């Protein structure tokens, strides 16, 4: 709502003008009146109105002086001059101060409200245009900020040394990293996005210099201008407040080496991550500075991770034990720095999950992914190894079950097929092997390994069980029973039956009569 003040040395004129204005319809607020130029100027300074209605001739400071001074600190002040004098020189002087609204006394209601309506309409249009411009400027700023965040994120997470020239990095700078770690089950930090937003809101207060802020999983990453780091303690102080408030996690701050060139951003970030890893041995909720570069050997892929993943898929338990032992021995033999130790375990866990995912159910994959997340947010060396072991043990258990299921499923399918087709005299090992999608040699070996007896013996047992049921439960002739369970020669059936049971078919029937 626009605010309006009236200044005239005649009180009744002030009251009359206020009475003539259609305040509610125009959306204008009566903000006060004054009887002379000096008091009027003080009122304007205090109220800072949008519209001024003033007389020209007043004791002390006249209307034109009042307008000139008011416009010096309120350039958008809209002024309506009311005067009993129609001399052209007053109108000319008023125009020089940007006044285009000039009314003669006595003021007419319609004329006054028409001018005020024009002023309020133009004011709304000006506000709308200002809002539109501010919105566009905000969109441009947001787009630029997003591009800077993305460029910083790509340079660090994609191991890129090149940063687009149109991205304004605050060089020289340092990379500061805030790392989140879970300290209690279920080892998830659901508030990470909230924390990132809260930190971004406080960065202007924490930092007194240019910066770019981005987020990568459980890392909050900053490229902060300058090589001095007075903001480190303030950043750690903010982290301590969040840990005290939420209590499910802890945080660590690390600041990397100075970055003087755009292509040094990735190396600067790695030196900060190297500093973060010190929490594994020296404790979280501290600030670590690292002014040296990290060697390439520190973050190359662990060569033994692939072997460990492959061993998980091996049917031989001894192969898994051998690979696990080799992995642990190699890890200990390297005398790893905290950074190398963390990278090796994380890369190994990632490789294991990647290799076994095609062989496990989706729900199992989700469970293992959750355990992998726990590995990534371990705040100490002992917890890192403990969570990694839990991940491996679970992966081993799940993949063993999956491998076992893979082995027994075709045998179960074969058993179901035999149960449904035992009466067919053409039923054969080759036919069932083809049905379950295995070679006859492999199927024969797998069948015997799973069932404890060979295929022919298993099929014979199924048929004999059905023969016994028919002999004792029906009066059907033995010849028909032979045909009913898959034998084309009754004499051969009788011979097989006696071998299996020790008695002939008719003797078996007599035992149950």
CSV table of C-alpha atoms in Angstrom, one decimal:
chain,number,residue,atom,x,y,z
A,1,UNK,CA,0.0,0.0,0.0
A,2,UNK,CA,1.3,3.4,-1.0
A,3,UNK,CA,1.8,6.0,1.8
A,4,UNK,CA,0.8,9.7,1.3
A,5,UNK,CA,1.6,12.8,3.3
A,6,UNK,CA,-0.1,16.3,2.9
A,7,UNK,CA,1.8,19.5,3.7
A,8,UNK,CA,0.0,22.9,3.7
A,9,UNK,CA,0.2,25.8,6.0
A,10,UNK,CA,-3.6,25.9,6.2
A,11,UNK,CA,-4.9,23.1,8.5
A,12,UNK,CA,-8.4,23.2,6.9
A,13,UNK,CA,-6.8,22.7,3.5
A,14,UNK,CA,-5.0,19.6,4.8
A,15,UNK,CA,-8.3,18.2,6.2
A,16,UNK,CA,-10.1,19.0,3.0
A,17,UNK,CA,-7.6,17.2,0.8
A,18,UNK,CA,-7.6,14.2,3.1
A,19,UNK,CA,-11.4,14.2,2.9
A,20,UNK,CA,-11.4,14.3,-0.9
A,21,UNK,CA,-9.2,11.2,-1.4
A,22,UNK,CA,-10.8,7.8,-2.0
A,23,UNK,CA,-8.2,6.0,0.2
A,24,UNK,CA,-9.6,2.5,0.2
A,25,UNK,CA,-10.4,2.3,-3.5
A,26,UNK,CA,-7.0,3.6,-4.5
A,27,UNK,CA,-5.1,1.5,-2.0
A,28,UNK,CA,-3.4,4.5,-0.4
A,29,UNK,CA,-2.5,5.0,3.3
A,30,UNK,CA,-2.8,8.4,5.0
A,31,UNK,CA,0.7,8.7,6.6
A,32,UNK,CA,0.5,12.2,8.1
A,33,UNK,CA,0.3,16.0,7.6
A,34,UNK,CA,2.5,19.0,8.3
A,35,UNK,CA,2.0,22.8,8.4
A,36,UNK,CA,5.3,24.0,7.0
A,37,UNK,CA,8.3,23.0,4.9
A,38,UNK,CA,10.6,22.2,7.8
A,39,UNK,CA,8.2,20.0,9.7
A,40,UNK,CA,7.2,18.5,6.4
A,41,UNK,CA,10.7,17.5,5.5
A,42,UNK,CA,11.2,15.9,8.9
A,43,UNK,CA,7.9,14.0,8.4
A,44,UNK,CA,9.1,12.8,5.0
A,45,UNK,CA,12.4,11.6,6.4
A,46,UNK,CA,10.6,9.7,9.1
A,47,UNK,CA,7.7,8.2,7.1
A,48,UNK,CA,9.5,7.9,3.7
A,49,UNK,CA,6.2,8.2,1.8
A,50,UNK,CA,5.4,7.3,-1.8
A,51,UNK,CA,3.3,10.3,-2.6
A,52,UNK,CA,3.6,14.0,-1.4
A,53,UNK,CA,0.9,16.6,-1.8
A,54,UNK,CA,2.2,20.0,-1.0
A,55,UNK,CA,1.5,23.7,-1.3
A,56,UNK,CA,4.0,26.1,-2.9
A,57,UNK,CA,3.8,29.1,-0.7
A,58,UNK,CA,4.6,28.2,3.0
A,59,UNK,CA,6.4,30.0,5.8
A,60,UNK,CA,10.1,29.1,6.1
A,61,UNK,CA,11.0,26.4,3.6
A,62,UNK,CA,8.6,26.7,0.6
A,63,UNK,CA,7.2,23.8,-1.5
A,64,UNK,CA,9.8,23.9,-4.2
A,65,UNK,CA,12.7,23.7,-1.7
A,66,UNK,CA,10.9,20.9,0.1
A,67,UNK,CA,10.5,18.9,-3.1
A,68,UNK,CA,14.2,19.4,-4.1
A,69,UNK,CA,15.5,18.1,-0.7
A,70,UNK,CA,13.0,15.3,-0.5
A,71,UNK,CA,13.8,14.1,-4.0
A,72,UNK,CA,17.5,14.0,-3.0
A,73,UNK,CA,16.9,11.0,-0.8
A,74,UNK,CA,13.6,9.8,-2.2
A,75,UNK,CA,14.1,9.9,-6.0
A,76,UNK,CA,10.9,8.0,-6.8
A,77,UNK,CA,8.7,10.2,-4.6
A,78,UNK,CA,5.6,11.2,-6.6
A,79,UNK,CA,4.6,14.9,-6.0
A,80,UNK,CA,1.3,16.7,-6.5
A,81,UNK,CA,1.6,20.5,-6.1
A,82,UNK,CA,-1.5,22.4,-5.0
A,83,UNK,CA,-1.4,26.2,-5.1
A,84,UNK,CA,-3.6,29.2,-5.3
A,85,UNK,CA,-1.3,30.8,-7.8
A,86,UNK,CA,-1.4,29.9,-11.4
A,87,UNK,CA,1.7,31.7,-12.5
A,88,UNK,CA,3.6,29.9,-15.2
A,89,UNK,CA,7.0,30.3,-13.4
A,90,UNK,CA,5.9,28.0,-10.5
A,91,UNK,CA,4.8,25.3,-13.0
A,92,UNK,CA,8.2,25.6,-14.8
A,93,UNK,CA,10.2,25.4,-11.5
A,94,UNK,CA,8.1,22.3,-10.5
A,95,UNK,CA,8.8,20.6,-13.8
A,96,UNK,CA,12.5,20.9,-13.2
A,97,UNK,CA,12.1,18.8,-10.1
A,98,UNK,CA,10.2,16.1,-11.9
A,99,UNK,CA,6.8,17.3,-10.9
A,100,UNK,CA,4.1,16.8,-13.6
A,101,UNK,CA,1.0,17.0,-11.4
A,102,UNK,CA,-0.1,20.6,-10.7
A,103,UNK,CA,-3.5,21.4,-9.2
A,104,UNK,CA,-5.0,24.8,-8.5
A,105,UNK,CA,-7.1,25.7,-5.4
A,106,UNK,CA,-9.9,25.0,-4.9
A,107,UNK,CA,-9.1,21.3,-5.4
A,108,UNK,CA,-11.7,19.3,-7.1
A,109,UNK,CA,-12.3,15.7,-5.9
A,110,UNK,CA,-12.5,14.0,-9.3
A,111,UNK,CA,-9.4,15.8,-10.6
A,112,UNK,CA,-7.4,14.9,-7.5
A,113,UNK,CA,-8.5,11.2,-7.5
A,114,UNK,CA,-7.8,10.9,-11.2
A,115,UNK,CA,-4.2,12.0,-10.7
A,116,UNK,CA,-3.8,9.7,-7.7
A,117,UNK,CA,-5.3,6.8,-9.7
A,118,UNK,CA,-2.8,7.5,-12.4
A,119,UNK,CA,0.1,7.6,-9.9
A,120,UNK,CA,-1.0,4.3,-8.2
A,121,UNK,CA,-1.4,2.6,-11.5
A,122,UNK,CA,2.1,3.6,-12.7
A,123,UNK,CA,3.4,2.6,-9.3
A,124,UNK,CA,2.0,-0.9,-9.6
A,125,UNK,CA,3.4,-1.2,-13.1
A,126,UNK,CA,6.8,0.0,-11.9
A,127,UNK,CA,6.7,-2.5,-9.1
A,128,UNK,CA,5.7,-5.3,-11.5
A,129,UNK,CA,8.5,-4.4,-13.8
A,130,UNK,CA,11.0,-4.2,-11.0
A,131,UNK,CA,9.9,-7.6,-9.7
A,132,UNK,CA,10.2,-9.0,-13.2
A,133,UNK,CA,13.7,-7.6,-13.6
A,134,UNK,CA,14.7,-8.8,-10.2
A,135,UNK,CA,13.3,-12.2,-11.0
A,136,UNK,CA,15.2,-12.4,-14.2
A,137,UNK,CA,18.4,-11.2,-12.5
A,138,UNK,CA,17.8,-13.8,-9.8
A,139,UNK,CA,17.4,-16.5,-12.4
A,140,UNK,CA,20.6,-15.5,-14.1
A,141,UNK,CA,22.5,-15.5,-10.8
A,142,UNK,CA,21.0,-18.9,-9.9
A,143,UNK,CA,21.9,-20.3,-13.3
A,144,UNK,CA,25.5,-19.0,-12.9
A,145,UNK,CA,25.7,-20.4,-9.3
A,146,UNK,CA,24.4,-23.8,-10.5
A,147,UNK,CA,26.9,-23.9,-13.4
A,148,UNK,CA,29.7,-23.1,-10.9
A,149,UNK,CA,28.6,-25.8,-8.6
A,150,UNK,CA,28.3,-28.3,-11.4
A,151,UNK,CA,31.8,-27.4,-12.7
A,152,UNK,CA,33.3,-27.8,-9.2
A,153,UNK,CA,31.5,-31.1,-8.7
A,154,UNK,CA,32.6,-32.5,-12.1
A,155,UNK,CA,36.2,-31.4,-11.6
A,156,UNK,CA,36.4,-33.2,-8.3
A,157,UNK,CA,34.2,-36.3,-8.7
A,158,UNK,CA,35.1,-37.0,-12.4
A,159,UNK,CA,38.8,-36.5,-11.8
A,160,UNK,CA,38.8,-33.6,-14.3
A,161,UNK,CA,41.6,-31.1,-14.5
A,162,UNK,CA,39.9,-28.7,-16.9
A,163,UNK,CA,37.3,-26.2,-15.7
A,164,UNK,CA,35.3,-24.1,-18.2
A,165,UNK,CA,36.8,-20.6,-18.7
A,166,UNK,CA,33.5,-18.9,-18.1
A,167,UNK,CA,33.2,-20.4,-14.6
A,168,UNK,CA,34.6,-17.8,-12.2
A,169,UNK,CA,36.7,-19.6,-9.7
A,170,UNK,CA,38.0,-17.6,-6.7
A,171,UNK,CA,41.7,-18.1,-7.5
A,172,UNK,CA,43.9,-18.5,-5.6
A,173,UNK,CA,41.8,-20.8,-3.4
A,174,UNK,CA,41.7,-23.8,-1.2
A,175,UNK,CA,39.3,-26.7,-1.2
A,176,UNK,CA,37.5,-27.2,2.1
A,177,UNK,CA,35.7,-30.4,2.8
A,178,UNK,CA,33.1,-31.3,5.4
A,179,UNK,CA,32.6,-35.1,5.8
A,180,UNK,CA,29.6,-36.7,7.4
A,181,UNK,CA,29.9,-40.1,9.2
A,182,UNK,CA,27.3,-42.2,10.9
A,183,UNK,CA,28.0,-43.3,14.4
A,184,UNK,CA,25.1,-45.6,15.1
A,185,UNK,CA,22.9,-48.1,13.3
A,186,UNK,CA,21.3,-48.1,10.7
A,187,UNK,CA,24.3,-46.0,9.5
A,188,UNK,CA,22.2,-43.7,7.3
A,189,UNK,CA,22.3,-39.9,7.4
A,190,UNK,CA,18.9,-38.9,6.1
A,191,UNK,CA,19.3,-35.4,7.2
A,192,UNK,CA,22.3,-34.8,4.8
A,193,UNK,CA,20.3,-32.7,2.3
A,194,UNK,CA,18.9,-30.6,5.2
A,195,UNK,CA,22.4,-30.1,6.6
A,196,UNK,CA,23.7,-29.1,3.2
A,197,UNK,CA,20.9,-26.5,2.9
A,198,UNK,CA,21.6,-25.2,6.4
A,199,UNK,CA,25.3,-24.9,5.7
A,200,UNK,CA,24.7,-23.0,2.5
A,201,UNK,CA,22.5,-20.6,4.3
A,202,UNK,CA,25.3,-19.9,6.9
A,203,UNK,CA,28.2,-19.7,4.5
A,204,UNK,CA,28.0,-15.9,4.0
A,205,UNK,CA,28.3,-15.5,7.7
A,206,UNK,CA,31.2,-18.0,8.1
A,207,UNK,CA,33.2,-16.9,5.0
A,208,UNK,CA,34.2,-13.3,4.3
A,209,UNK,CA,35.4,-14.0,0.8
A,210,UNK,CA,34.2,-15.5,-2.6
A,211,UNK,CA,33.4,-19.2,-2.6
A,212,UNK,CA,31.6,-22.0,-4.6
A,213,UNK,CA,29.7,-24.6,-2.7
A,214,UNK,CA,28.7,-28.1,-3.9
A,215,UNK,CA,27.6,-31.4,-2.4
A,216,UNK,CA,28.8,-35.0,-3.3
A,217,UNK,CA,27.1,-37.7,-1.3
A,218,UNK,CA,28.3,-37.2,2.3
A,219,UNK,CA,30.8,-34.6,1.4
A,220,UNK,CA,30.1,-30.8,1.5
A,221,UNK,CA,32.8,-29.2,-0.8
A,222,UNK,CA,33.9,-25.6,-0.9
A,223,UNK,CA,36.3,-23.7,-3.2
A,224,UNK,CA,37.2,-20.8,-0.9
A,225,UNK,CA,39.1,-17.8,-2.2
A,226,UNK,CA,42.5,-17.0,-0.6
A,227,UNK,CA,45.2,-19.1,0.8
A,228,UNK,CA,44.7,-18.2,4.5
A,229,UNK,CA,42.2,-20.2,6.4
A,230,UNK,CA,40.7,-18.2,9.3
A,231,UNK,CA,37.3,-19.7,8.4
A,232,UNK,CA,38.3,-23.2,9.4
A,233,UNK,CA,37.5,-22.9,13.1
A,234,UNK,CA,34.1,-21.2,12.3
A,235,UNK,CA,33.3,-24.0,9.9
A,236,UNK,CA,34.2,-26.6,12.6
A,237,UNK,CA,32.1,-24.7,15.1
A,238,UNK,CA,29.1,-24.9,12.9
A,239,UNK,CA,29.6,-28.6,12.5
A,240,UNK,CA,29.8,-29.1,16.3
A,241,UNK,CA,26.5,-27.4,16.7
A,242,UNK,CA,24.9,-29.7,14.2
A,243,UNK,CA,26.3,-32.8,15.8
A,244,UNK,CA,25.1,-31.7,19.2
A,245,UNK,CA,21.7,-31.1,17.8
A,246,UNK,CA,21.2,-34.3,15.7
A,247,UNK,CA,23.5,-36.8,17.5
A,248,UNK,CA,23.2,-39.5,14.9
A,249,UNK,CA,26.3,-38.5,13.1
A,250,UNK,CA,29.7,-36.8,13.4
A,251,UNK,CA,31.5,-34.5,11.0
A,252,UNK,CA,35.1,-33.7,10.1
A,253,UNK,CA,36.5,-30.6,8.4
A,254,UNK,CA,39.6,-30.7,6.2
A,255,UNK,CA,41.3,-28.0,4.1
A,256,UNK,CA,43.5,-28.8,1.2
A,257,UNK,CA,46.6,-27.3,-0.3
A,258,UNK,CA,46.5,-23.9,-2.1
A,259,UNK,CA,45.2,-23.9,-5.7
A,260,UNK,CA,46.6,-21.2,-7.9
A,261,UNK,CA,45.5,-22.4,-11.3
A,262,UNK,CA,42.2,-23.8,-12.7
A,263,UNK,CA,43.8,-27.1,-13.6
A,264,UNK,CA,44.9,-27.6,-10.0
A,265,UNK,CA,41.4,-27.9,-8.6
A,266,UNK,CA,41.3,-31.7,-8.6
A,267,UNK,CA,44.7,-32.0,-6.9
A,268,UNK,CA,43.6,-29.5,-4.3
A,269,UNK,CA,40.5,-31.5,-3.6
A,270,UNK,CA,42.4,-34.7,-3.3
A,271,UNK,CA,44.7,-33.1,-0.7
A,272,UNK,CA,41.6,-32.1,1.3
A,273,UNK,CA,40.2,-35.6,1.1
A,274,UNK,CA,43.5,-36.9,2.3
A,275,UNK,CA,43.2,-34.7,5.3
A,276,UNK,CA,39.6,-36.0,5.9
A,277,UNK,CA,41.0,-39.6,6.1
A,278,UNK,CA,43.1,-38.7,9.1
A,279,UNK,CA,39.9,-38.8,11.2
A,280,UNK,CA,40.2,-42.7,11.0
A,281,UNK,CA,43.2,-42.6,13.3
A,282,UNK,CA,43.1,-39.2,15.0
A,283,UNK,CA,39.3,-38.8,15.5
A,284,UNK,CA,36.4,-37.0,13.9
A,285,UNK,CA,34.9,-33.6,14.8
A,286,UNK,CA,38.3,-31.9,14.2
A,287,UNK,CA,39.8,-29.8,11.6
A,288,UNK,CA,42.7,-31.1,9.5
A,289,UNK,CA,44.9,-29.1,7.1
A,290,UNK,CA,47.0,-30.7,4.3
A,291,UNK,CA,49.3,-28.5,2.3
A,292,UNK,CA,50.9,-31.2,0.2
A,293,UNK,CA,49.8,-33.0,-2.9
A,294,UNK,CA,48.6,-36.6,-2.8
A,295,UNK,CA,50.7,-39.1,-4.9
A,296,UNK,CA,49.0,-41.1,-7.7
A,297,UNK,CA,49.7,-44.3,-5.9
A,298,UNK,CA,47.5,-43.3,-2.9
A,299,UNK,CA,44.3,-43.5,-4.9
A,300,UNK,CA,44.8,-46.1,-7.6
A,301,UNK,CA,42.5,-49.1,-7.7
A,302,UNK,CA,43.4,-51.8,-5.3
A,303,UNK,CA,44.6,-54.7,-7.5
A,304,UNK,CA,43.3,-57.4,-5.2
A,305,UNK,CA,39.7,-56.2,-5.2
A,306,UNK,CA,38.8,-57.9,-8.4
A,307,UNK,CA,40.1,-61.3,-7.1
A,308,UNK,CA,38.1,-61.0,-4.0
A,309,UNK,CA,34.9,-60.3,-6.0
A,310,UNK,CA,35.6,-63.2,-8.3
A,311,UNK,CA,36.1,-65.6,-5.4
A,312,UNK,CA,32.7,-64.8,-4.1
A,313,UNK,CA,31.2,-66.2,-7.2
A,314,UNK,CA,33.3,-69.3,-7.1
A,315,UNK,CA,31.5,-72.5,-6.0
A,316,UNK,CA,34.5,-73.6,-4.1
A,317,UNK,CA,34.5,-72.3,-0.5
A,318,UNK,CA,38.3,-72.8,-0.3
A,319,UNK,CA,38.7,-70.3,-3.2
A,320,UNK,CA,36.8,-67.6,-1.2
A,321,UNK,CA,38.9,-68.2,2.0
A,322,UNK,CA,42.1,-68.0,-0.1
A,323,UNK,CA,41.1,-64.8,-1.8
A,324,UNK,CA,40.0,-63.2,1.5
A,325,UNK,CA,43.2,-64.1,3.2
A,326,UNK,CA,45.2,-62.7,0.3
A,327,UNK,CA,43.3,-59.5,0.4
A,328,UNK,CA,43.8,-58.9,4.1
A,329,UNK,CA,47.5,-59.9,3.9
A,330,UNK,CA,48.1,-57.5,1.0
A,331,UNK,CA,46.2,-54.7,2.8
A,332,UNK,CA,48.3,-55.1,5.9
A,333,UNK,CA,51.6,-55.5,4.0
A,334,UNK,CA,51.1,-52.2,2.3
A,335,UNK,CA,51.3,-50.3,5.7
A,336,UNK,CA,48.6,-48.1,4.3
A,337,UNK,CA,48.1,-44.5,5.2
A,338,UNK,CA,44.6,-43.8,6.5
A,339,UNK,CA,43.7,-42.4,3.0
A,340,UNK,CA,45.0,-45.4,1.1
A,341,UNK,CA,43.4,-47.8,3.6
A,342,UNK,CA,40.0,-46.2,3.2
A,343,UNK,CA,40.3,-46.0,-0.6
A,344,UNK,CA,41.3,-49.6,-0.9
A,345,UNK,CA,38.4,-50.9,1.3
A,346,UNK,CA,35.8,-48.7,-0.4
A,347,UNK,CA,37.0,-49.6,-3.9
A,348,UNK,CA,37.0,-53.3,-3.0
A,349,UNK,CA,33.5,-53.1,-1.6
A,350,UNK,CA,32.3,-51.3,-4.7
A,351,UNK,CA,33.9,-53.9,-7.0
A,352,UNK,CA,32.4,-56.8,-5.0
A,353,UNK,CA,28.9,-55.3,-5.2
A,354,UNK,CA,29.3,-54.6,-8.9
A,355,UNK,CA,30.4,-58.1,-9.7
A,356,UNK,CA,27.8,-60.0,-7.7
A,357,UNK,CA,24.8,-57.7,-8.5
A,358,UNK,CA,23.8,-59.7,-11.6
A,359,UNK,CA,23.7,-62.9,-9.6
A,360,UNK,CA,21.5,-61.8,-6.7
A,361,UNK,CA,17.9,-60.6,-6.2
A,362,UNK,CA,17.1,-56.9,-6.3
A,363,UNK,CA,16.2,-56.8,-2.6
A,364,UNK,CA,19.5,-58.4,-1.7
A,365,UNK,CA,21.2,-55.8,-3.8
A,366,UNK,CA,19.5,-53.0,-1.8
A,367,UNK,CA,20.5,-54.5,1.5
A,368,UNK,CA,24.1,-54.8,0.4
A,369,UNK,CA,24.0,-51.2,-1.0
A,370,UNK,CA,22.9,-50.1,2.5
A,371,UNK,CA,25.9,-51.9,4.0
A,372,UNK,CA,28.2,-50.3,1.5
A,373,UNK,CA,26.9,-46.9,2.6
A,374,UNK,CA,27.8,-47.8,6.1
A,375,UNK,CA,31.4,-48.5,4.9
A,376,UNK,CA,31.5,-45.0,3.3
A,377,UNK,CA,30.5,-43.2,6.5
A,378,UNK,CA,32.7,-45.0,9.0
A,379,UNK,CA,34.4,-42.5,11.4
A,380,UNK,CA,37.3,-44.6,12.5
A,381,UNK,CA,39.7,-47.3,11.2
A,382,UNK,CA,38.2,-50.0,13.5
A,383,UNK,CA,34.6,-49.2,12.5
A,384,UNK,CA,35.6,-49.1,8.8
A,385,UNK,CA,37.1,-52.6,9.0
A,386,UNK,CA,34.1,-53.9,11.1
A,387,UNK,CA,31.5,-52.6,8.7
A,388,UNK,CA,33.5,-53.8,5.7
A,389,UNK,CA,33.6,-57.3,7.2
A,390,UNK,CA,29.9,-57.2,7.8
A,391,UNK,CA,29.4,-56.2,4.2
A,392,UNK,CA,31.7,-59.1,3.0
A,393,UNK,CA,30.1,-61.7,5.3
A,394,UNK,CA,26.6,-60.7,4.1
A,395,UNK,CA,27.7,-60.7,0.4
A,396,UNK,CA,29.3,-64.1,0.9
A,397,UNK,CA,26.2,-65.5,2.6
A,398,UNK,CA,23.9,-64.1,0.0
A,399,UNK,CA,25.9,-65.1,-3.0
A,400,UNK,CA,26.5,-68.6,-1.6
A,401,UNK,CA,22.7,-68.9,-1.2
A,402,UNK,CA,22.3,-67.6,-4.8
A,403,UNK,CA,24.9,-70.0,-6.2
A,404,UNK,CA,23.3,-72.9,-4.3
A,405,UNK,CA,19.9,-71.9,-5.6
A,406,UNK,CA,21.4,-71.8,-9.1
A,407,UNK,CA,22.6,-75.3,-8.7
A,408,UNK,CA,19.5,-76.9,-7.1
A,409,UNK,CA,16.9,-75.1,-9.2
A,410,UNK,CA,17.4,-77.3,-12.3
A,411,UNK,CA,17.4,-80.4,-10.1
A,412,UNK,CA,14.1,-79.3,-8.5
A,413,UNK,CA,12.7,-78.6,-11.9
A,414,UNK,CA,13.8,-82.1,-13.0
A,415,UNK,CA,12.2,-83.7,-10.0
A,416,UNK,CA,9.0,-82.0,-10.6
A,417,UNK,CA,9.1,-83.0,-14.3
A,418,UNK,CA,9.8,-86.7,-13.3
A,419,UNK,CA,6.9,-86.6,-10.8
A,420,UNK,CA,4.5,-85.4,-13.6
A,421,UNK,CA,5.9,-87.7,-16.5
A,422,UNK,CA,7.2,-90.9,-14.8
A,423,UNK,CA,4.5,-92.9,-16.6
A,424,UNK,CA,6.0,-92.0,-20.0
A,425,UNK,CA,8.2,-94.9,-21.3
A,426,UNK,CA,10.3,-92.4,-23.3
A,427,UNK,CA,11.4,-90.4,-20.3
A,428,UNK,CA,15.2,-90.2,-20.4
A,429,UNK,CA,18.2,-88.4,-18.9
A,430,UNK,CA,18.9,-86.6,-22.2
A,431,UNK,CA,15.3,-85.4,-22.5
A,432,UNK,CA,15.2,-83.9,-19.0
A,433,UNK,CA,18.7,-82.4,-19.3
A,434,UNK,CA,17.4,-80.6,-22.4
A,435,UNK,CA,14.3,-79.5,-20.5
A,436,UNK,CA,16.3,-77.9,-17.7
A,437,UNK,CA,18.8,-76.3,-20.1
A,438,UNK,CA,21.9,-78.3,-19.2
A,439,UNK,CA,24.2,-80.7,-21.0
A,440,UNK,CA,23.4,-84.3,-20.2
A,441,UNK,CA,26.9,-84.9,-18.7
A,442,UNK,CA,26.7,-81.9,-16.4
A,443,UNK,CA,23.1,-82.6,-15.5
A,444,UNK,CA,23.9,-86.3,-14.6
A,445,UNK,CA,26.8,-85.2,-12.4
A,446,UNK,CA,24.8,-82.3,-10.8
A,447,UNK,CA,21.8,-84.6,-10.2
A,448,UNK,CA,23.9,-87.3,-8.5
A,449,UNK,CA,25.6,-84.6,-6.4
A,450,UNK,CA,22.3,-83.1,-5.3
A,451,UNK,CA,20.2,-86.2,-4.8
A,452,UNK,CA,22.8,-88.7,-3.7
A,453,UNK,CA,21.9,-91.2,-6.3
A,454,UNK,CA,22.0,-91.3,-10.1
A,455,UNK,CA,19.2,-90.3,-12.4
A,456,UNK,CA,18.2,-93.9,-13.5
A,457,UNK,CA,18.0,-95.1,-9.9
A,458,UNK,CA,16.0,-92.0,-8.9
A,459,UNK,CA,13.5,-92.6,-11.7
A,460,UNK,CA,13.2,-96.3,-10.8
A,461,UNK,CA,12.5,-95.4,-7.2
A,462,UNK,CA,9.7,-93.0,-8.2
A,463,UNK,CA,8.1,-95.7,-10.4
A,464,UNK,CA,8.4,-98.4,-7.8
A,465,UNK,CA,6.8,-96.1,-5.2
A,466,UNK,CA,3.8,-95.6,-7.5
A,467,UNK,CA,3.7,-99.4,-8.3
A,468,UNK,CA,3.4,-100.1,-4.6
A,469,UNK,CA,0.5,-97.7,-4.3
A,470,UNK,CA,-1.3,-99.3,-7.2
A,471,UNK,CA,-0.6,-102.8,-6.0
A,472,UNK,CA,-2.0,-102.2,-2.5
A,473,UNK,CA,-4.7,-99.6,-3.4
A,474,UNK,CA,-6.3,-101.1,-6.5
A,475,UNK,CA,-7.3,-104.4,-8.1
A,476,UNK,CA,-5.7,-103.6,-11.4
A,477,UNK,CA,-3.8,-106.4,-13.1
A,478,UNK,CA,0.0,-106.3,-12.7
A,479,UNK,CA,0.3,-106.0,-16.5
A,480,UNK,CA,-1.7,-102.7,-16.5
A,481,UNK,CA,0.3,-101.4,-13.5
A,482,UNK,CA,3.5,-102.0,-15.4
A,483,UNK,CA,2.2,-100.0,-18.4
A,484,UNK,CA,0.9,-97.3,-16.0
A,485,UNK,CA,4.3,-96.5,-14.5
A,486,UNK,CA,6.3,-96.4,-17.7
A,487,UNK,CA,7.2,-100.1,-18.4
A,488,UNK,CA,6.4,-101.6,-21.8
A,489,UNK,CA,7.4,-105.1,-20.7
A,490,UNK,CA,5.5,-106.5,-17.7
A,491,UNK,CA,8.2,-109.3,-17.2
A,492,UNK,CA,10.9,-106.7,-17.0
A,493,UNK,CA,8.8,-104.7,-14.5
A,494,UNK,CA,8.3,-107.8,-12.3
A,495,UNK,CA,12.1,-108.4,-12.4
A,496,UNK,CA,12.9,-104.8,-11.5
A,497,UNK,CA,10.3,-104.8,-8.7
A,498,UNK,CA,11.7,-108.0,-7.1
A,499,UNK,CA,15.2,-106.5,-7.2
A,500,UNK,CA,14.0,-103.3,-5.6
A,501,UNK,CA,11.7,-104.9,-2.9
A,502,UNK,CA,12.9,-108.5,-2.5
A,503,UNK,CA,9.4,-109.9,-3.5
A,504,UNK,CA,7.5,-110.3,-6.7
A,505,UNK,CA,4.6,-107.9,-7.5
A,506,UNK,CA,1.8,-110.4,-6.7
A,507,UNK,CA,3.6,-111.4,-3.5
A,508,UNK,CA,3.8,-107.8,-2.4
A,509,UNK,CA,0.0,-107.4,-3.0
A,510,UNK,CA,-0.7,-110.5,-1.0
A,511,UNK,CA,1.2,-109.0,2.0
A,512,UNK,CA,-1.4,-106.2,2.2
A,513,UNK,CA,-4.6,-108.2,1.5
